[in-house]
Coordinates of C-alpha atoms in Angstrom, one line a residue:
X695 CA -9.3 -2.8 16.6
X696 CA -6.4 -1.2 15.4
X697 CA -5.9 2.4 14.5
X698 CA -3.8 2.7 10.9
X699 CA -0.7 5.3 10.7
X700 CA 0.8 6.6 7.4
X701 CA 4.3 7.7 8.1
X702 CA 6.2 9.7 5.3
X703 CA 5.7 12.7 3.2
X704 CA 2.7 13.4 0.7
X705 CA 2.9 13.3 -2.6
X706 CA 1.1 14.5 -5.2
X707 CA 0.3 12.5 -8.5
X708 CA -0.4 14.7 -12.2
X709 CA -1.8 13.0 -15.1
X710 CA -1.6 14.7 -18.6
X711 CA -2.3 13.8 -22.3
X712 CA -0.3 13.9 -24.8
X713 CA -0.9 17.5 -25.6
X714 CA -0.2 18.3 -22.1
X715 CA -3.6 18.8 -20.7
X716 CA -4.0 18.1 -17.0
X717 CA -6.4 15.0 -16.7
X718 CA -6.6 14.8 -12.9
X719 CA -4.7 15.5 -10.2
X720 CA -4.8 14.0 -6.5
X721 CA -2.6 12.7 -3.4
X722 CA -0.5 9.7 -4.4
X723 CA 2.4 7.5 -3.4
X724 CA 1.9 3.8 -2.0
X725 CA 1.6 4.6 1.7
X726 CA -1.0 7.3 1.6
X727 CA -3.1 5.5 -1.2
X728 CA -3.2 2.7 1.3
X729 CA -4.2 4.9 3.9
X730 CA -6.5 6.7 2.0
X731 CA -8.4 3.9 0.8
X732 CA -8.7 2.3 4.7
X733 CA -10.1 5.8 5.4
X734 CA -12.8 5.9 2.7
X735 CA -13.6 2.2 4.1
X736 CA -14.7 3.5 7.4
X737 CA -11.1 2.6 9.6
X738 CA -9.8 4.9 11.8
X739 CA -6.7 6.5 10.2
X740 CA -4.1 9.2 10.8
X741 CA -1.3 10.5 8.8
X742 CA 1.9 11.7 10.0
X743 CA 4.7 13.2 8.2
X744 CA 5.4 16.2 6.0
X745 CA 4.6 18.2 3.1
X746 CA 6.0 20.9 1.0
X747 CA 4.4 24.6 1.2
X748 CA 3.2 25.8 -2.1
X749 CA 0.3 25.1 -4.7
X750 CA 0.5 21.8 -4.1
X751 CA -0.1 21.1 -0.4
X752 CA -3.8 21.7 0.4
X753 CA -3.9 18.9 -3.0
X754 CA -1.7 16.3 -0.8
X755 CA -3.8 17.4 2.4
X756 CA -7.2 17.6 1.3
X757 CA -6.8 14.3 -0.8
X758 CA -6.5 12.3 2.5
X759 CA -9.2 14.4 4.5
X760 CA -11.6 13.5 2.1
X761 CA -11.2 9.9 3.2
X762 CA -11.7 11.0 7.1
X763 CA -7.8 10.7 7.5
X764 CA -6.7 12.6 10.5
X765 CA -3.8 15.0 8.9
X766 CA -3.7 17.1 12.0
X767 CA 0.3 15.6 12.4
X768 CA 1.3 16.4 8.9
X769 CA 3.8 19.4 9.3
X770 CA 4.1 21.8 6.3
X771 CA 8.1 22.5 5.6
X772 CA 9.6 24.8 3.6
X773 CA 10.3 23.1 0.4
X774 CA 8.6 22.3 -2.6
X775 CA 5.7 19.8 -2.7
X776 CA 6.8 16.4 -4.2
X777 CA 5.1 15.7 -7.8
X778 CA 5.1 12.3 -9.7
X779 CA 4.2 13.1 -13.3
X780 CA 2.4 10.5 -15.6
X781 CA 1.3 10.7 -19.2
X782 CA -1.3 8.9 -20.4
X783 CA -1.1 7.7 -24.2
X784 CA -4.0 5.9 -26.2
X785 CA -2.7 3.7 -28.9
X786 CA -4.7 3.3 -32.2
X787 CA -6.1 0.1 -31.0
X788 CA -7.5 1.8 -27.8
X789 CA -5.1 0.2 -25.3
X790 CA -3.6 2.7 -22.6
X791 CA -0.2 3.3 -22.0
X792 CA 1.1 5.5 -19.0
X793 CA 4.5 6.6 -18.1
X794 CA 5.8 7.8 -15.1
X795 CA 8.3 10.3 -14.3
X796 CA 9.6 13.0 -11.5
X797 CA 10.1 15.6 -14.1
X798 CA 7.2 17.9 -15.3
X799 CA 6.4 16.9 -19.0
X800 CA 5.2 20.5 -19.5
X801 CA 9.0 22.1 -18.4
X802 CA 10.8 19.3 -18.1
X803 CA 11.6 20.3 -14.3
X804 CA 11.7 18.0 -11.4
X805 CA 10.8 19.0 -7.5
X806 CA 11.5 15.8 -6.1
X807 CA 13.4 15.8 -3.2
X808 CA 12.2 13.7 -0.1
X809 CA 12.8 15.4 3.4
X810 CA 15.1 14.1 6.0
X811 CA 13.3 16.0 8.6
X812 CA 10.2 14.3 9.1
X813 CA 8.6 14.5 12.9
X814 CA 9.6 10.7 14.0
X815 CA 8.0 11.2 17.4
X816 CA 4.7 9.4 17.5
X817 CA 1.6 12.0 19.0
X818 CA 0.7 11.7 22.4
X819 CA -3.2 11.4 21.4
X820 CA -2.7 7.7 19.8
X821 CA 0.3 6.6 21.9
X822 CA -1.3 4.2 24.1
X823 CA -3.5 2.7 20.8
X824 CA -2.8 -0.3 18.7
X825 CA -1.4 0.6 15.7
X826 CA -0.9 -0.6 12.4
X827 CA 2.1 1.5 10.6
X828 CA 1.6 1.6 7.1
X829 CA 5.5 2.3 5.2
X830 CA 6.6 1.8 1.6
X831 CA 10.0 1.9 1.8
X832 CA 13.3 1.1 4.4
X833 CA 14.2 4.8 5.1
X834 CA 16.4 5.2 8.4
X835 CA 13.6 7.9 9.7
X836 CA 10.8 5.1 9.3
X837 CA 13.3 3.0 11.3
X838 CA 13.5 5.4 13.8
X839 CA 9.7 6.0 13.8
X840 CA 8.7 2.7 14.6
X841 CA 11.3 2.1 16.7
X842 CA 9.7 4.4 19.1
X843 CA 6.4 2.7 19.0
X844 CA 5.4 0.5 21.6
X845 CA 1.9 -0.8 20.9
X846 CA 2.4 -1.4 16.8
X847 CA 2.3 -4.3 14.0
X848 CA 4.3 -2.6 10.7
X849 CA 3.0 -3.4 7.5
X850 CA 5.5 -2.6 4.4
X851 CA 4.5 -2.5 1.1
X852 CA 7.9 -2.7 -1.1
X853 CA 7.0 -2.4 -4.5
X854 CA 10.1 -1.2 -6.0
X855 CA 13.9 -2.5 -5.6
X856 CA 15.4 0.9 -6.2
X857 CA 14.3 1.4 -2.1
X858 CA 16.6 -1.0 -1.1
X859 CA 19.4 -2.3 -3.8
X860 CA 21.7 0.6 -2.4
X861 CA 21.6 -0.9 1.1
X862 CA 23.5 -3.7 2.7
X863 CA 21.7 -7.0 3.3
X864 CA 22.6 -6.6 7.2
X865 CA 20.2 -3.4 7.2
X866 CA 17.6 -4.7 4.9
X867 CA 17.3 -7.7 7.4
X868 CA 17.3 -5.4 10.7
X869 CA 14.6 -3.4 9.0
X870 CA 12.5 -6.5 7.8
X871 CA 12.5 -8.4 10.7
X872 CA 10.4 -5.8 12.2
X873 CA 7.6 -5.9 9.4
X874 CA 4.1 -8.0 10.5
X875 CA 2.8 -8.0 7.4
X876 CA 4.9 -7.6 4.2
X877 CA 3.8 -7.0 0.8
X878 CA 6.6 -7.7 -2.3
X879 CA 6.0 -8.0 -6.0
X880 CA 7.5 -10.5 -7.9
X881 CA 10.0 -8.1 -9.4
X882 CA 11.5 -7.1 -5.6
X883 CA 11.8 -10.5 -4.9
X884 CA 14.2 -11.9 -7.3
X885 CA 16.5 -8.9 -5.8
X886 CA 15.8 -9.5 -2.3
X887 CA 16.8 -13.0 -2.9
X888 CA 20.2 -12.0 -3.8
X889 CA 20.3 -9.9 -1.4
X890 CA 19.9 -11.6 1.5
X891 CA 21.6 -14.7 -0.3
X892 CA 18.5 -17.1 -0.1
X893 CA 16.8 -19.4 -2.8
X894 CA 13.3 -19.2 -2.7
X895 CA 10.4 -17.2 -0.9
X896 CA 9.9 -20.0 2.1
X897 CA 14.0 -19.0 2.6
X898 CA 13.0 -15.1 2.6
X899 CA 9.9 -16.1 5.4
X900 CA 12.0 -18.0 7.7
X901 CA 14.4 -15.2 7.8
X902 CA 11.9 -12.2 8.2
X903 CA 9.4 -14.6 10.2
X904 CA 6.1 -12.1 9.6
X905 CA 3.1 -12.8 10.6
X906 CA 2.2 -12.9 6.8
X907 CA 4.1 -12.6 3.6
X908 CA 2.3 -11.8 0.5
X909 CA 4.1 -11.7 -3.1
X910 CA 2.0 -10.3 -5.9
X911 CA 2.1 -11.3 -9.6
X912 CA -0.4 -9.0 -11.1
X913 CA -3.0 -10.5 -13.4
X914 CA -1.3 -14.1 -12.4
X915 CA -2.8 -13.1 -8.6
X916 CA -0.8 -13.6 -5.8
X917 CA 0.9 -15.9 -3.1
X918 CA 0.4 -16.0 0.6
X919 CA 2.8 -17.2 3.4
X920 CA 1.8 -17.3 7.0
X921 CA 2.8 -19.7 9.8
X922 CA 0.1 -22.4 11.6
X923 CA 0.4 -24.9 14.2
X924 CA 4.6 -24.1 13.8
X925 CA 4.2 -24.8 10.0
X926 CA 4.6 -22.6 7.3
X927 CA 1.8 -22.6 5.2
X928 CA 2.0 -21.3 1.4
X929 CA -0.9 -20.5 -0.6
X930 CA -0.9 -19.6 -4.5
X931 CA -4.4 -17.9 -5.4
X932 CA -5.5 -17.0 -9.1
X933 CA -8.2 -14.4 -9.7
X934 CA -11.7 -15.8 -11.2
X935 CA -11.2 -12.9 -13.5
X936 CA -8.8 -10.4 -15.4
X937 CA -9.2 -6.8 -16.6
X938 CA -7.6 -7.3 -19.8
X939 CA -7.8 -3.6 -21.3
X940 CA -6.7 -1.9 -18.0
X941 CA -6.0 1.7 -18.0
X942 CA -3.6 2.5 -15.2
X943 CA -1.9 -0.4 -13.1
X944 CA -0.2 1.5 -11.1
X945 CA -2.4 1.7 -7.6
X946 CA -3.2 -2.4 -8.2
X947 CA -1.1 -3.0 -5.3
X948 CA -1.9 -0.4 -3.2
X949 CA -5.7 -1.1 -3.3
X950 CA -5.2 -4.7 -3.0
X951 CA -3.1 -4.2 0.6
X952 CA -5.6 -1.8 1.5
X953 CA -8.3 -4.3 1.6
X954 CA -6.1 -7.2 3.3
X955 CA -5.4 -4.9 6.2
X956 CA -8.8 -3.9 6.3
X957 CA -9.7 -8.0 6.4
X958 CA -7.0 -8.4 8.8
X959 CA -8.4 -5.5 11.3
X960 CA -11.8 -7.3 11.6
X961 CA -10.4 -10.4 11.9
X962 CA -8.2 -10.1 14.5
X963 CA -10.5 -8.3 16.2
X964 CA -12.6 -11.8 16.6
X965 CA -9.6 -13.2 18.1
X966 CA -9.1 -15.2 15.2
X967 CA -5.7 -15.8 13.5
X968 CA -4.6 -15.7 9.9
X969 CA -5.9 -18.8 7.9
X970 CA -7.0 -20.4 4.5
X971 CA -10.5 -18.9 5.5
X972 CA -8.8 -15.8 5.9
X973 CA -6.6 -16.0 2.7
X974 CA -9.5 -17.2 0.2
X975 CA -12.0 -14.4 1.4
X976 CA -9.4 -11.6 2.0
X977 CA -8.0 -12.3 -1.4
X978 CA -11.6 -12.5 -2.9
X979 CA -12.1 -9.3 -2.1
X980 CA -8.8 -7.5 -2.5
X981 CA -8.2 -9.1 -6.0
X982 CA -11.9 -7.4 -6.9
X983 CA -10.7 -4.2 -5.5
X984 CA -7.8 -4.0 -7.7
X985 CA -9.8 -4.7 -10.7
X986 CA -12.0 -1.6 -10.1
X987 CA -8.8 0.6 -9.6
X988 CA -7.1 -0.6 -12.7
X989 CA -10.2 0.4 -14.8
X990 CA -9.8 4.5 -13.8
X991 CA -7.3 7.2 -14.4
X992 CA -5.2 7.4 -11.1
X993 CA -4.6 5.3 -7.9
X994 CA -7.5 6.0 -5.5
X995 CA -10.7 5.1 -5.9
X996 CA -14.0 6.9 -4.7
X997 CA -17.3 6.0 -2.9
X998 CA -18.4 4.8 -5.8
X999 CA -15.6 2.4 -6.6
X1000 CA -16.5 0.8 -3.1
X1001 CA -20.0 0.3 -4.1
X1002 CA -19.0 -1.2 -7.3
X1003 CA -16.3 -3.2 -5.8
X1004 CA -18.8 -4.7 -3.3
X1005 CA -21.5 -5.3 -6.0
X1006 CA -18.8 -7.2 -8.3
X1007 CA -17.5 -9.3 -5.3
X1008 CA -21.1 -10.5 -4.9
X1009 CA -21.9 -11.5 -8.3
X1010 CA -18.6 -13.3 -8.2
X1011 CA -18.5 -14.9 -5.3
X1012 CA -20.9 -17.3 -3.2
X1013 CA -20.7 -18.3 0.4
X1014 CA -19.1 -15.1 1.5
X1015 CA -18.6 -12.8 4.7
X1016 CA -19.1 -9.7 4.0
X1017 CA -20.5 -8.7 7.1
X1018 CA -17.0 -9.5 8.6
X1019 CA -15.5 -7.0 6.4
X1020 CA -17.2 -3.8 5.3

């Protein structure tokens, strides 16, 4: 079994209504949302990195502790904690619209500034364990961190083009070749095709050679690429049901990948390799979890979310193997 490690700087999400009332605050950002869900699902998980030193410090740390994620190796640094602000608006038809900003809707101020002094040395406590390192961008500190780890696989959820559009193709390729499980959304793929000078997703897979490449298309499903018997297998998956009146889509991809990683950990622990059975079951579970996440404010589920997720899945799917995954 792998131990999961999230690396980076903690972030707090704050959601307001149109009148400036705080509706919800919690930890946020892709890496930590994935790690949080894995911890909540019972996976052994560690957070390594930094957080600012202010009134939001404990919000960020305690949000992970609630999910039993080890936060002993989060360094409190003399800076502001990074905050992402969102504003929820509900139109006359009851449709929810959420906008995001690094600037506070109350005073227009931003405290968002990523640390360039993250602790990149792996703690001795987990140095000999088999690790899956979770990342969300191509920062040089991320590269330094993973280059210093022996027994690891790297899971990257690259959800925004701004994380790499200013980087040169040589560096992008150097980084992505170190990734074993890579999730990209459709918009990211379009830009990545141009950056890597390739024509389609198969060519991206050939250049990167990951164990698993996932391309997500929101309510239109996902595409999975992997290798089996020296052949590249491409599987397109469509959801059985789609949530139409969503509240907040911002955590859907994070929730999706967290389930994929949990299923993967169970699967490989039984000496199994990625195959069609893995894709079918992992997609069904991951998609249903995303459906739970988009029906709430914020990116993170709760124990109630997990309960509803498994019940929902069992109603929709037959011949599943839940004992393998949860």
